[in-house]
Amino acid sequence: MGRRMVVWLSVLYLLCHGIALVLLPAHALPVSYAFLIGAPLLAGLACVWRGRRSASIVGWVAMALGMGLWAAGMVLNMYQEVGRGNADATPGLSMLLYVLYGVPLTFAMAHPRQEPWYLSLIDALLALLLGYLFFVYTFSFATLSDAGEDGIAHLRLMFDVENIFIAGFALLRWRASEDPSRRVFFRTLCVFAWVYLGVAAYINHVETEDSYGGLGDLLIDVPFLLLAIMALRPSRGSEVRVPRALVMAVRAGSPLILALSLMVVSALMVREHPYLAVAGFALATVGSGLRSVLMQMRSFARQDQLDALSRIDSLTGLANRRQFDQSLRDAWERARRSGQGIALLMVDIDCFKAFNDRFGHPAGDQCLRLVAATLAGCAVRSTDLVARYGGEEFAVVVASTPLEGAPALAERMRHAVEQLQLPSAEPGRPVTISIGVGTVPRVLEADPAELLAAADAALYAAKRGGRNRVDAGGEPG
């Protein structure tokens, strides 16, 4: 549906509402109620329609639920005035539904995207607790069938606090949204909330004596029709540059919205229900704290995972060059403090370029994975580290062992790779490796560069000597 068509249909809705009031003055009350119930229902249906096509489905469905609660409150008002003929009393249950309409909207603002189920459960429980406090507060000043003038005065304060709260946080969430779909949702919520705030303030504090059935009712239609327009219009959103500090601050602080809502409502209830108010404060604090702890644990776990991934070669699963450099420095320092020696193996797959040229890069990657797994299987000691040094080259740090064991380990690796019988670029011959062994009998210097150079020189000697062999002559001179 085009944007202009939606706008014209909304204007037509207002015109029909106004014309019906003028032409049917004897039935103005039920007619007006029909339009006042229809507007939020249409807005809710538009939100459901948009939610099915948006990545921000939770927000749109929450907004649709809020519209349904508001319409239900109007239905109860209609039953009181039209069905029972009592225009002097406002049902307390109706007032409750008008207040509860903001709970799903608050949940939508507080609920971050792509949260695990247990965090969503905490948010849902806090939202239910908020709804319960609204329920208690409402019926502190109203009965199921009647909310007198004194009760309505107190409930107007609740409406004002809630509407200002929703409008303010909706604006903040919109300005801090980077994701296009979330930005569209919060922009829609922001516009609706601010228009609704203005209309509600006017109805509650200016036109307080007027009953439904007048032309002023058209004003109540406006925020809901505006919401329907914004939900139905074709808008995919766009990438917007938002200060990163603002994005991170709002993302981290948005879960506190529900806790803050609970605290505000609890503060309003201190005089009438002090114990329940204290319980509200306590549960808001506990819920927010528990959520914060779980988020911290999840963040730590993710950080540990990222740290591990940053040290692992994604193709072979071995330590990467960064981890190798760190491990070599650590092993070198331990050997220097203890006065022990250290060995380093440099391993290279023979004729790997020719292998790639003949079999292709996917086969080359598979060859690297198989050779890496074989090398790792030979280095069984926890102190040994096998790493991918770069390309088809691997490195093995051998520490805390008699140095004569390093050539033996290198020979086991060479033999194990040969026994894989992987086809090579040379027909009739399997894939093989050459290994250079560098050793330092006693570590005295603070820099392992000489060990690297010795192992590298031994590797080139092994390749010059015919490949598929171990050269253990790499010792710094």
mmCIF file of C-alpha atoms in Angstrom, residues 130-276:
data_model
loop_
_atom_site.group_PDB
_atom_site.id
_atom_site.type_symbol
_atom_site.label_atom_id
_atom_site.label_comp_id
_atom_site.label_asym_id
_atom_site.label_seq_id
_atom_site.Cartn_x
_atom_site.Cartn_y
_atom_site.Cartn_z
ATOM 1 C CA LEU A 130 5.221 -3.549 36.430
ATOM 2 C CA GLY A 131 1.752 -4.496 35.212
ATOM 3 C CA TYR A 132 0.859 -5.818 38.666
ATOM 4 C CA LEU A 133 1.948 -2.588 40.353
ATOM 5 C CA PHE A 134 -0.144 -0.636 37.842
ATOM 6 C CA PHE A 135 -3.057 -2.901 38.750
ATOM 7 C CA VAL A 136 -2.657 -2.289 42.490
ATOM 8 C CA TYR A 137 -2.161 1.447 42.032
ATOM 9 C CA THR A 138 -5.200 1.755 39.793
ATOM 10 C CA PHE A 139 -7.526 -0.027 42.193
ATOM 11 C CA SER A 140 -6.207 1.980 45.100
ATOM 12 C CA PHE A 141 -8.252 4.858 43.646
ATOM 13 C CA ALA A 142 -10.952 3.056 41.702
ATOM 14 C CA THR A 143 -13.373 0.157 41.891
ATOM 15 C CA LEU A 144 -14.011 -2.321 39.140
ATOM 16 C CA SER A 145 -16.968 -0.298 37.884
ATOM 17 C CA ASP A 146 -16.176 3.209 39.033
ATOM 18 C CA ALA A 147 -13.266 5.630 39.252
ATOM 19 C CA GLY A 148 -14.397 8.789 41.008
ATOM 20 C CA GLU A 149 -12.988 12.267 40.561
ATOM 21 C CA ASP A 150 -10.437 11.886 43.348
ATOM 22 C CA GLY A 151 -9.264 8.567 41.911
ATOM 23 C CA ILE A 152 -9.058 9.960 38.397
ATOM 24 C CA ALA A 153 -6.888 12.830 39.636
ATOM 25 C CA HIS A 154 -4.357 10.359 41.022
ATOM 26 C CA LEU A 155 -4.533 8.210 37.888
ATOM 27 C CA ARG A 156 -3.931 11.246 35.683
ATOM 28 C CA LEU A 157 -0.604 11.628 37.450
ATOM 29 C CA MET A 158 0.149 8.014 36.563
ATOM 30 C CA PHE A 159 -0.789 8.674 32.943
ATOM 31 C CA ASP A 160 1.429 11.749 32.781
ATOM 32 C CA VAL A 161 4.428 9.960 34.288
ATOM 33 C CA GLU A 162 3.997 6.970 32.016
ATOM 34 C CA ASN A 163 3.499 9.020 28.835
ATOM 35 C CA ILE A 164 6.492 11.268 29.513
ATOM 36 C CA PHE A 165 8.596 8.226 30.361
ATOM 37 C CA ILE A 166 7.696 6.400 27.125
ATOM 38 C CA ALA A 167 8.120 9.490 24.933
ATOM 39 C CA GLY A 168 11.502 10.382 26.427
ATOM 40 C CA PHE A 169 13.012 6.909 26.181
ATOM 41 C CA ALA A 170 11.552 6.330 22.701
ATOM 42 C CA LEU A 171 13.335 9.480 21.518
ATOM 43 C CA LEU A 172 16.594 8.299 23.078
ATOM 44 C CA ARG A 173 16.321 4.816 21.554
ATOM 45 C CA TRP A 174 15.603 6.293 18.120
ATOM 46 C CA ARG A 175 18.547 8.695 18.195
ATOM 47 C CA ALA A 176 20.902 5.905 19.310
ATOM 48 C CA SER A 177 19.773 3.218 16.828
ATOM 49 C CA GLU A 178 22.188 2.140 14.102
ATOM 50 C CA ASP A 179 20.303 -0.846 12.719
ATOM 51 C CA PRO A 180 17.892 0.322 9.960
ATOM 52 C CA SER A 181 14.945 -1.849 11.033
ATOM 53 C CA ARG A 182 15.313 -0.867 14.695
ATOM 54 C CA ARG A 183 15.657 2.777 13.720
ATOM 55 C CA VAL A 184 12.393 2.655 11.755
ATOM 56 C CA PHE A 185 10.597 1.039 14.691
ATOM 57 C CA PHE A 186 11.853 3.475 17.319
ATOM 58 C CA ARG A 187 11.207 6.451 15.038
ATOM 59 C CA THR A 188 7.604 5.268 14.670
ATOM 60 C CA LEU A 189 7.273 4.714 18.411
ATOM 61 C CA CYS A 190 8.836 8.108 19.122
ATOM 62 C CA VAL A 191 6.478 10.041 16.846
ATOM 63 C CA PHE A 192 3.449 8.164 18.175
ATOM 64 C CA ALA A 193 4.513 8.612 21.821
ATOM 65 C CA TRP A 194 5.053 12.351 21.564
ATOM 66 C CA VAL A 195 1.793 12.970 19.698
ATOM 67 C CA TYR A 196 -0.046 10.728 22.143
ATOM 68 C CA LEU A 197 1.565 12.600 25.046
ATOM 69 C CA GLY A 198 0.255 15.898 23.711
ATOM 70 C CA VAL A 199 -3.237 14.584 23.011
ATOM 71 C CA ALA A 200 -3.499 12.838 26.390
ATOM 72 C CA ALA A 201 -2.302 15.942 28.244
ATOM 73 C CA TYR A 202 -4.927 18.043 26.445
ATOM 74 C CA ILE A 203 -7.760 15.575 27.082
ATOM 75 C CA ASN A 204 -6.791 14.920 30.711
ATOM 76 C CA HIS A 205 -6.014 18.481 31.794
ATOM 77 C CA VAL A 206 -7.919 20.823 29.447
ATOM 78 C CA GLU A 207 -11.058 19.064 28.205
ATOM 79 C CA THR A 208 -11.627 17.350 31.554
ATOM 80 C CA GLU A 209 -15.361 18.058 31.722
ATOM 81 C CA ASP A 210 -16.273 16.973 28.198
ATOM 82 C CA SER A 211 -17.686 13.500 27.675
ATOM 83 C CA TYR A 212 -17.207 11.426 24.549
ATOM 84 C CA GLY A 213 -19.424 12.096 21.558
ATOM 85 C CA GLY A 214 -18.096 15.520 20.527
ATOM 86 C CA LEU A 215 -15.843 16.732 17.748
ATOM 87 C CA GLY A 216 -12.961 16.758 20.218
ATOM 88 C CA ASP A 217 -12.941 12.976 19.896
ATOM 89 C CA LEU A 218 -11.307 13.362 16.474
ATOM 90 C CA LEU A 219 -8.167 14.500 18.274
ATOM 91 C CA ILE A 220 -7.963 11.123 20.027
ATOM 92 C CA ASP A 221 -7.923 9.353 16.655
ATOM 93 C CA VAL A 222 -4.858 11.270 15.484
ATOM 94 C CA PRO A 223 -1.966 9.432 17.245
ATOM 95 C CA PHE A 224 -3.375 6.016 16.321
ATOM 96 C CA LEU A 225 -3.966 6.917 12.682
ATOM 97 C CA LEU A 226 -0.495 8.435 12.543
ATOM 98 C CA LEU A 227 0.912 5.161 13.909
ATOM 99 C CA ALA A 228 -0.962 3.209 11.236
ATOM 100 C CA ILE A 229 0.418 5.514 8.524
ATOM 101 C CA MET A 230 4.001 5.090 9.688
ATOM 102 C CA ALA A 231 3.631 1.309 10.108
ATOM 103 C CA LEU A 232 2.112 0.772 6.662
ATOM 104 C CA ARG A 233 4.271 3.116 4.644
ATOM 105 C CA PRO A 234 7.064 1.441 2.669
ATOM 106 C CA SER A 235 10.215 2.354 4.561
ATOM 107 C CA ARG A 236 13.319 0.196 4.810
ATOM 108 C CA GLY A 237 15.321 2.644 6.875
ATOM 109 C CA SER A 238 18.844 3.738 6.112
ATOM 110 C CA GLU A 239 22.285 3.540 7.613
ATOM 111 C CA VAL A 240 22.906 6.539 9.843
ATOM 112 C CA ARG A 241 26.148 7.551 11.488
ATOM 113 C CA VAL A 242 25.508 7.599 15.232
ATOM 114 C CA PRO A 243 28.206 8.462 17.790
ATOM 115 C CA ARG A 244 29.574 5.140 18.940
ATOM 116 C CA ALA A 245 29.665 6.255 22.565
ATOM 117 C CA LEU A 246 25.921 7.028 22.451
ATOM 118 C CA VAL A 247 25.124 3.683 20.819
ATOM 119 C CA MET A 248 27.067 1.722 23.410
ATOM 120 C CA ALA A 249 25.684 3.741 26.341
ATOM 121 C CA VAL A 250 22.057 3.289 25.266
ATOM 122 C CA ARG A 251 22.566 -0.365 24.383
ATOM 123 C CA ALA A 252 24.058 -1.034 27.808
ATOM 124 C CA GLY A 253 21.475 1.088 29.633
ATOM 125 C CA SER A 254 18.264 0.110 27.818
ATOM 126 C CA PRO A 255 17.648 -2.959 30.022
ATOM 127 C CA LEU A 256 17.443 -0.548 32.974
ATOM 128 C CA ILE A 257 14.279 1.027 31.558
ATOM 129 C CA LEU A 258 12.041 -1.630 33.109
ATOM 130 C CA ALA A 259 13.811 -1.378 36.455
ATOM 131 C CA LEU A 260 13.464 2.414 36.402
ATOM 132 C CA SER A 261 9.770 2.087 35.541
ATOM 133 C CA LEU A 262 9.269 -0.192 38.523
ATOM 134 C CA MET A 263 11.056 2.235 40.818
ATOM 135 C CA VAL A 264 9.000 5.209 39.606
ATOM 136 C CA VAL A 265 5.700 3.351 40.090
ATOM 137 C CA SER A 266 6.889 2.076 43.481
ATOM 138 C CA ALA A 267 7.668 5.674 44.499
ATOM 139 C CA LEU A 268 4.106 6.690 43.621
ATOM 140 C CA MET A 269 2.786 3.867 45.812
ATOM 141 C CA VAL A 270 4.790 4.616 48.968
ATOM 142 C CA ARG A 271 1.910 6.343 50.778
ATOM 143 C CA GLU A 272 -0.875 3.872 49.945
ATOM 144 C CA HIS A 273 1.135 0.634 49.839
ATOM 145 C CA PRO A 274 4.488 1.121 51.583
ATOM 146 C CA TYR A 275 5.356 -2.573 51.859
ATOM 147 C CA LEU A 276 4.522 -3.234 48.225
#
